[in-house]
Coordinates of C-alpha atoms and ligand atoms in Angstrom, one line a residue:
M1 CA 11.5 3.7 34.8
D2 CA 8.4 3.1 32.9
P3 CA 8.9 0.3 30.4
G4 CA 6.1 1.7 28.2
A5 CA 7.7 4.9 27.6
E6 CA 8.6 5.7 24.1
T7 CA 12.1 7.3 25.1
R8 CA 14.0 5.3 27.8
K9 CA 16.5 6.5 29.8
T10 CA 19.7 4.4 29.7
P11 CA 22.9 5.1 31.8
P12 CA 25.2 7.3 30.1
T13 CA 28.2 4.6 30.3
K14 CA 30.5 4.7 27.4
G15 CA 29.4 3.0 24.1
H16 CA 25.7 3.2 25.3
R17 CA 23.2 5.8 23.7
M18 CA 22.1 8.3 26.0
S19 CA 18.4 7.8 25.6
Q20 CA 16.7 4.9 23.4
Q21 CA 13.9 4.8 21.4
S22 CA 11.7 1.7 21.5
L23 CA 8.4 0.4 20.0
T24 CA 6.7 -2.8 19.1
V25 CA 6.2 -4.7 15.8
I26 CA 3.1 -7.1 15.6
G27 CA 3.1 -8.9 12.7
L28 CA 6.3 -10.0 10.9
G29 CA 5.3 -11.1 7.2
P30 CA 8.1 -9.9 4.6
M31 CA 7.0 -6.2 5.4
G32 CA 7.1 -6.5 9.4
Q33 CA 10.6 -8.0 9.1
A34 CA 11.9 -5.3 6.6
M35 CA 10.8 -2.6 9.2
V36 CA 12.2 -4.7 12.3
K37 CA 15.4 -4.4 10.3
A38 CA 15.1 -0.9 9.6
L39 CA 14.2 0.0 12.9
I40 CA 17.0 -1.8 14.7
E41 CA 19.8 -0.5 12.2
A42 CA 18.3 2.9 13.1
G43 CA 19.1 2.1 17.0
I44 CA 15.4 1.6 17.9
E45 CA 14.6 -1.0 20.5
V46 CA 12.2 -3.1 19.1
T47 CA 9.9 -5.7 20.5
V48 CA 8.0 -8.1 18.4
W49 CA 5.5 -10.4 18.5
N50 CA 3.9 -13.0 15.8
R51 CA 1.3 -15.4 15.4
T52 CA 3.7 -17.6 14.1
A53 CA 6.5 -18.0 16.6
A54 CA 9.0 -18.8 14.3
K55 CA 9.4 -15.6 12.6
A56 CA 9.4 -13.8 15.8
E57 CA 12.4 -16.0 17.0
A58 CA 14.2 -14.9 13.7
M59 CA 14.0 -11.2 14.7
A60 CA 15.1 -12.0 18.2
E61 CA 18.3 -13.1 16.5
L62 CA 18.6 -9.7 15.1
G63 CA 18.3 -8.0 18.3
A64 CA 14.7 -7.6 18.8
H65 CA 12.8 -8.6 22.3
R66 CA 10.3 -11.4 21.9
A67 CA 6.8 -10.8 23.8
E68 CA 5.6 -14.2 24.3
T69 CA 1.8 -13.0 24.2
A70 CA 0.1 -9.9 22.3
A71 CA -0.8 -8.3 25.6
E72 CA 3.0 -8.6 26.4
A73 CA 4.0 -6.8 23.4
L74 CA 1.6 -4.2 23.9
D75 CA 2.7 -3.6 27.3
A76 CA 6.2 -3.5 26.3
N77 CA 5.9 0.1 24.6
R78 CA 3.9 3.0 24.3
V79 CA 3.9 2.8 20.2
I80 CA 2.8 -0.3 18.4
I81 CA 3.1 -0.9 14.7
L82 CA 0.9 -3.5 13.2
S83 CA 1.9 -5.0 10.0
L84 CA -0.8 -7.6 9.1
T85 CA -2.6 -9.2 6.1
H86 CA -5.7 -7.1 6.9
Y87 CA -7.6 -5.5 9.3
Q88 CA -9.4 -8.7 10.6
A89 CA -6.3 -9.9 12.0
M90 CA -5.8 -6.8 14.3
Y91 CA -9.1 -7.8 15.8
D92 CA -8.2 -11.3 15.9
I93 CA -4.8 -10.4 17.7
L94 CA -5.8 -7.3 19.9
G95 CA -9.5 -8.3 20.7
P96 CA -8.6 -10.5 23.6
A97 CA -6.0 -7.6 24.7
A98 CA -8.1 -4.9 24.3
D99 CA -7.8 -3.8 27.8
H100 CA -4.0 -3.3 27.0
L101 CA -4.7 -0.9 24.6
R102 CA -5.2 2.3 26.8
G103 CA -2.7 5.0 26.4
K104 CA -1.0 3.0 23.3
V105 CA -0.4 4.9 19.8
I106 CA -1.3 2.1 17.2
A107 CA 0.3 2.7 13.6
N108 CA -1.7 0.0 11.6
L109 CA 0.2 -0.2 8.8
S110 CA -1.4 -3.1 7.4
S111 CA -3.5 -2.9 3.9
D112 CA -7.6 -2.9 3.7
S113 CA -10.4 -0.6 2.6
P114 CA -10.6 3.0 3.7
E115 CA -13.9 2.1 5.4
N116 CA -12.6 -0.7 7.4
T117 CA -9.8 1.3 8.4
R118 CA -12.2 3.9 9.8
E119 CA -14.1 1.2 11.7
G120 CA -10.6 0.0 13.0
A121 CA -9.8 3.6 14.3
A122 CA -12.9 4.1 15.9
W123 CA -12.4 0.7 17.8
A124 CA -8.8 1.4 18.9
T125 CA -9.7 4.9 19.9
E126 CA -12.8 3.5 21.8
H127 CA -10.5 1.4 23.8
G128 CA -8.5 4.3 24.7
A129 CA -5.6 4.2 22.0
Q130 CA -4.5 6.8 19.8
Y131 CA -4.4 5.5 15.8
L132 CA -2.6 6.1 12.9
V133 CA -3.2 4.7 9.3
G134 CA -0.6 3.6 6.7
G135 CA -0.2 2.5 3.4
F136 CA 3.3 1.2 2.3
M137 CA 3.9 2.0 -1.4
S138 CA 7.3 0.3 -1.3
Q139 CA 9.4 -1.5 -3.9
G140 CA 7.8 -4.9 -2.7
D141 CA 9.3 -5.5 0.7
D142 CA 12.4 -3.2 0.1
I143 CA 11.3 -0.3 2.0
K144 CA 14.7 1.8 2.1
H145 CA 14.6 1.7 -1.6
P146 CA 14.6 5.3 -2.8
D147 CA 11.1 5.2 -4.3
S148 CA 9.2 3.8 -1.4
Y149 CA 7.2 5.6 0.5
L150 CA 4.6 5.3 3.2
Y151 CA 1.0 7.1 3.1
L152 CA 0.1 8.1 6.8
S153 CA -3.2 9.6 7.9
G154 CA -4.8 10.3 11.1
P155 CA -4.9 13.1 13.7
K156 CA -2.0 15.9 13.0
D157 CA -0.7 15.8 16.3
V158 CA -0.4 12.0 16.7
F159 CA 1.4 12.1 13.4
E160 CA 3.7 15.0 14.5
A161 CA 4.8 13.4 17.7
H162 CA 5.9 10.1 16.2
R163 CA 6.8 10.7 12.8
D164 CA 10.7 10.9 14.0
L165 CA 10.3 7.4 15.4
L166 CA 8.6 6.1 12.4
R167 CA 11.0 7.9 10.2
P168 CA 13.3 4.6 9.5
L169 CA 10.4 3.0 7.6
S170 CA 10.3 4.9 4.5
R171 CA 9.8 8.5 3.4
Q172 CA 6.7 9.6 4.9
E173 CA 3.5 11.1 3.1
Y174 CA 1.2 12.4 5.5
L175 CA -2.2 13.1 4.0
G176 CA -4.4 14.5 6.8
D177 CA -6.7 14.0 9.8
D178 CA -9.0 11.2 7.8
Y179 CA -8.1 7.8 8.8
G180 CA -9.3 6.5 5.8
L181 CA -7.5 8.9 3.3
A182 CA -4.0 6.8 3.5
Q183 CA -6.0 3.7 2.4
V184 CA -8.1 5.7 -0.6
F185 CA -4.7 6.5 -2.1
Y186 CA -2.8 3.5 -1.4
Q187 CA -5.5 1.4 -3.2
A188 CA -6.3 3.8 -5.7
E189 CA -2.4 3.2 -6.4
L190 CA -2.9 -0.4 -6.0
A191 CA -5.6 -0.5 -8.6
L192 CA -3.1 0.8 -11.1
F193 CA -0.4 -1.3 -10.1
H194 CA -2.2 -4.5 -10.1
A195 CA -3.4 -3.4 -13.7
F196 CA 0.1 -2.5 -14.9
L197 CA 1.6 -5.7 -13.7
I198 CA -0.6 -8.0 -15.3
G199 CA -0.4 -5.7 -18.5
W200 CA 3.4 -6.0 -18.3
E201 CA 3.4 -9.9 -18.0
Q202 CA 1.0 -10.1 -20.9
A203 CA 3.6 -7.6 -22.8
L204 CA 6.5 -10.1 -21.9
A205 CA 4.6 -13.2 -23.0
I206 CA 3.7 -11.8 -26.4
V207 CA 7.5 -11.0 -27.0
D208 CA 8.7 -14.3 -25.4
R209 CA 6.3 -16.2 -27.5
S210 CA 7.0 -14.6 -30.7
G211 CA 10.7 -15.6 -30.2
A212 CA 12.2 -12.1 -30.4
D213 CA 14.8 -10.9 -27.7
L214 CA 13.0 -10.2 -24.3
D215 CA 16.0 -8.4 -23.2
R216 CA 16.1 -6.1 -25.9
F217 CA 12.4 -5.4 -25.7
V218 CA 12.7 -4.7 -22.1
A219 CA 15.4 -2.2 -22.4
G220 CA 13.1 -0.2 -25.0
A221 CA 10.0 -0.5 -23.1
S222 CA 11.1 0.1 -19.6
G223 CA 13.1 3.1 -21.0
H224 CA 10.5 5.9 -21.4
P225 CA 8.2 5.7 -18.4
N226 CA 7.8 9.4 -18.5
S227 CA 5.1 8.8 -21.5
Y228 CA 3.1 7.5 -18.7
R229 CA 3.2 10.3 -16.4
D230 CA 2.3 12.4 -19.0
F231 CA -0.8 10.4 -19.9
M232 CA -1.7 10.4 -16.1
R233 CA -1.7 14.2 -15.9
E234 CA -3.8 14.6 -19.1
F235 CA -6.4 12.1 -18.1
A236 CA -6.4 13.7 -14.5
E237 CA -7.2 17.0 -16.1
G238 CA -9.8 15.2 -18.3
A239 CA -11.4 13.4 -15.3
K240 CA -12.2 16.9 -13.8
H241 CA -14.7 17.6 -16.6
G242 CA -15.8 13.9 -17.1
G243 CA -13.4 12.0 -19.0
W244 CA -11.5 12.0 -22.0
G245 CA -12.5 10.9 -25.4
D246 CA -15.3 11.1 -28.3
L247 CA -16.5 8.6 -30.5
H248 CA -14.1 8.1 -32.8
S249 CA -11.2 7.8 -30.2
F250 CA -13.3 5.0 -28.4
K251 CA -13.6 3.3 -32.0
M252 CA -10.4 3.7 -32.4
M253 CA -9.1 2.1 -28.8
H254 CA -11.7 -0.7 -29.3
A255 CA -10.2 -1.5 -32.8
G256 CA -6.7 -1.2 -31.3
A257 CA -7.5 -3.6 -28.5
Q258 CA -8.6 -6.3 -30.9
H259 CA -5.4 -6.0 -32.5
V260 CA -3.8 -6.7 -29.1
I261 CA -6.1 -9.6 -28.6
D262 CA -5.4 -11.0 -32.1
A263 CA -1.6 -10.6 -31.4
S264 CA -1.9 -12.5 -27.9
E265 CA -4.2 -15.1 -29.0
D266 CA -2.7 -16.1 -32.1
L267 CA 0.7 -16.9 -30.1
G268 CA -1.4 -18.6 -27.2
V269 CA -1.1 -15.8 -24.8
D270 CA -3.9 -15.0 -22.5
A271 CA -5.6 -11.5 -23.5
R272 CA -8.4 -11.5 -20.6
L273 CA -7.1 -8.3 -19.6
T274 CA -7.1 -6.6 -23.2
R275 CA -10.7 -8.4 -23.4
T276 CA -11.7 -6.4 -20.3
V277 CA -10.2 -3.0 -21.6
Q278 CA -12.0 -3.4 -25.0
D279 CA -15.1 -4.2 -23.2
Y280 CA -14.8 -0.5 -21.5
Y281 CA -14.6 1.0 -25.2
R282 CA -17.5 -1.0 -26.4
R283 CA -19.7 0.2 -23.5
A284 CA -18.2 4.0 -24.3
I285 CA -19.4 3.4 -27.9
E286 CA -23.0 2.2 -26.8
A287 CA -23.5 4.9 -24.2
T288 CA -22.3 7.4 -26.7
D289 CA -24.8 6.4 -29.3
K290 CA -27.5 6.2 -26.8
A291 CA -26.7 9.7 -25.3
G292 CA -26.1 11.3 -28.4
H293 CA -23.0 12.9 -26.7
P294 CA -19.6 11.3 -25.8
V295 CA -19.7 9.2 -22.7
P296 CA -16.2 8.7 -21.6
V297 CA -14.9 5.2 -20.3
Y298 CA -14.0 7.4 -16.9
R299 CA -17.8 8.1 -16.4
I300 CA -18.4 4.4 -16.9
I301 CA -15.6 3.7 -14.4
R302 CA -16.7 6.1 -12.1
G303 CA -20.0 5.0 -12.0
D304 CA -21.6 7.9 -13.4
A305 CA -23.1 6.1 -16.6
A306 CA -25.0 3.1 -15.3
Ligands
NDP401 P1 1.7 -11.0 5.3 O1 0.1 -11.6 4.6 O2 2.7 -12.0 4.9 O3 1.5 -11.2 6.8 C1 1.4 -10.4 7.5 C2 1.3 -10.8 9.2 O4 0.0 -11.3 9.2 C3 2.1 -12.1 9.3 O5 2.8 -12.0 10.6 C4 0.7 -13.0 9.9 O6 1.1 -14.0 10.7 C5 -0.4 -12.3 10.1 N1 -1.7 -12.5 10.5 C6 -2.5 -13.1 9.3 N2 -3.5 -13.2 9.5 C7 -3.8 -13.2 10.9 C8 -4.5 -13.7 11.7 N3 -5.7 -13.8 11.6 N4 -4.1 -13.8 13.1 C9 -3.2 -13.3 13.5 N5 -2.1 -13.0 12.5 C10 -2.4 -12.7 11.2 O7 1.8 -9.7 4.9 P2 3.2 -8.7 4.4 O8 4.3 -9.0 5.4 O9 3.5 -9.4 3.0 O10 2.5 -7.5 4.4 C11 1.6 -6.9 5.4 C12 0.8 -5.8 4.9 O11 1.6 -4.8 4.1 C13 -0.2 -6.3 4.3 O12 -1.3 -5.4 4.5 C14 0.3 -5.9 2.6 O13 -0.8 -5.8 1.7 C15 1.0 -4.7 2.7 N6 2.1 -4.6 1.9 C16 2.9 -5.7 1.3 C17 3.9 -5.5 0.7 C18 4.9 -6.7 0.3 O14 5.4 -6.7 -0.7 N7 4.8 -7.7 1.0 C19 4.2 -4.1 0.0 C20 3.2 -3.2 0.3 C21 2.2 -3.2 1.3 P3 1.6 -15.4 10.3 O15 3.2 -15.2 10.2 O16 1.5 -16.4 11.6 O17 1.1 -16.1 9.4

């Protein structure tokens, strides 16, 4: 029996599965651990390896096999999931074991830039592996949350051949052959998410510091997310034509940002995010004055109005 086979035959005894799927997970931070649990729950046999051994031991207690070395983890299965802080960790771990990569399928679900992702794919495929890239748009490490999903890209045949094995991880959004595309979408969503989270914390701090009822505010503010969806779609349409806005709207937004800054700073709340926002509108006003026609913030952000 080939221990590296992705579908293992086990004896058809009562209580045993006719066939057992298996894969390896390297990297056991919160995401790697969540994946191991979801895979084991789905009846998949999982081998794990992690730089800090204690995390692998904890997974072994849940039923995972623990490899002693990264090379052993590669040898254990044909399909290898990487869940690491960044792509450098892949080179640190797999570099010394690179002669074990031939014939493997590496699904790197770690975050990094699209360019680093494409370079990583080239590195792995030069060593004889097939490669898939993933970006987890999960609700934190709750990959089983109904709103969690996984962007994937890489060769379609590789995706098609392994989509069922990877299905327990999250809903899949396959984007296409370009290895970098999953990270383009993932990092773009994170750009929004980061600004949203800091903006939300500023909003909470304003209400909290004012002495108003935080729960009452949250109940109202979190009750109408659809209005953001409409802005997203309208601005996306605008982006296709160079962005939204005219001089009046830029001045209105600039003045509005000042009110948020005042409301924040009067209460001792940090308003640096809003100062950054206001600076975009200041630049749009100046660029518009200079050009003699509207220069939307989108053009400044896109790098068209340097
Ligand atoms: P962590 O940063 O907690 O760690 C992931 C793993 O990377 C750990 O096992 C760590 O090993 C390992 N690692 C880091 N650097 C090295 C190195 N140089 N050599 C060997 N191993 C290394 O990540 P998460 O589990 O939180 O996330 C994994 C990926 O998923 C990241 O890219 C993250 O951006 C992304 N992500 C995370 C989400 C979350 O909510 N946590 C949500 C969506 C995506 P050790 O245990 O030894 O430190």
